[in-house]
């Protein structure tokens, strides 16, 4: 039993809804169904431009969900205020650029170090578990610990792309393995996410010390063909 938890990211249900400006498909329904079909948590990213999930989604999902909600936010005062108001059990701080298609890399922890420290302190005091989305870099992991984060989420985007393109992924996998091992050694809970498919999740699930995967784009895409229930079941089979 590897016992890796599965966080299901449902942002792209909102992307489909927003493409037509309608009320469907409903992210709330997706969250409730993900819970029913065995997700351990539900992840949503409230972006500054609200391009997928919006404030109404956050409110309805956090009011109805029984499993933990993992709210991804940028390190801004606006997001801090929202997170303090709603108190999601899990928070993951992510970098955000307006023009990016998706979260392209990990946080630059040095950039807003003092603000991040304050943010983490306030969120933890408000009883949220705080994670930092970072690259598999030892210096960043040390800094995450200094900033007093509870967890780190390793950005797996580069590794997953190499797997998808059938290129050599050994170096990138080794970086992730070292990062996971170091994170555990200094007392951080280690998660992983971004770009994961059945194949990349299967390879990564053999890395000892990863406690949680957060998976969205591939999972929602696959569920168009075989349904959310079967997709979640398949991922759980792979990562457990
Ligand atoms: N983890 C974090 C911190 C993310 O920002 C994202 C993308 O929103 C994911 C996981 C999920 O990535 P994907 O949608 O590529 O599975």
CSV table of C-alpha atoms and ligand atoms in Angstrom, one decimal, residues 9 11-12 45 72 92 94 102-103 133 153 193-196 214-218, ligand 1:
chain,number,residue,atom,x,y,z
A,9,UNK,CA,-8.5,19.4,-9.3
A,11,UNK,CA,-10.7,23.9,-12.4
A,12,UNK,CA,-11.3,22.6,-15.9
A,45,UNK,CA,-7.4,27.5,-8.1
A,72,UNK,CA,-4.7,27.3,-4.6
A,92,UNK,CA,-1.5,25.8,-1.6
A,94,UNK,CA,1.2,29.1,-6.2
A,102,UNK,CA,-1.3,27.1,-16.7
A,103,UNK,CA,1.0,27.4,-13.6
A,133,UNK,CA,4.2,24.9,-4.8
A,153,UNK,CA,4.1,20.5,-3.5
A,193,UNK,CA,1.4,17.8,-9.0
A,194,UNK,CA,1.1,19.3,-12.4
A,195,UNK,CA,0.7,17.5,-15.7
A,196,UNK,CA,0.2,14.1,-14.2
A,214,UNK,CA,-3.0,16.9,-7.1
A,215,UNK,CA,-4.3,16.0,-10.6
A,216,UNK,CA,-6.6,18.0,-12.8
A,217,UNK,CA,-6.3,18.5,-16.6
A,218,UNK,CA,-5.7,14.9,-17.6
B,1,LIG,N1,-0.9,21.4,-8.4
B,1,LIG,C1,-0.9,22.7,-8.5
B,1,LIG,C2,-0.2,23.5,-7.4
B,1,LIG,C3,-1.4,23.4,-9.7
B,1,LIG,O1,-1.3,24.7,-9.8
B,1,LIG,C4,-2.0,22.6,-10.7
B,1,LIG,C5,-2.6,23.2,-11.8
B,1,LIG,O2,-3.6,24.1,-11.5
B,1,LIG,C6,-2.1,21.2,-10.4
B,1,LIG,C7,-1.5,20.6,-9.3
B,1,LIG,C8,-2.8,20.3,-11.4
B,1,LIG,O3,-2.2,20.3,-12.6
B,1,LIG,P1,-2.8,19.6,-13.8
B,1,LIG,O4,-4.1,20.3,-14.1
B,1,LIG,O5,-1.8,19.7,-14.9
B,1,LIG,O6,-3.1,18.1,-13.5
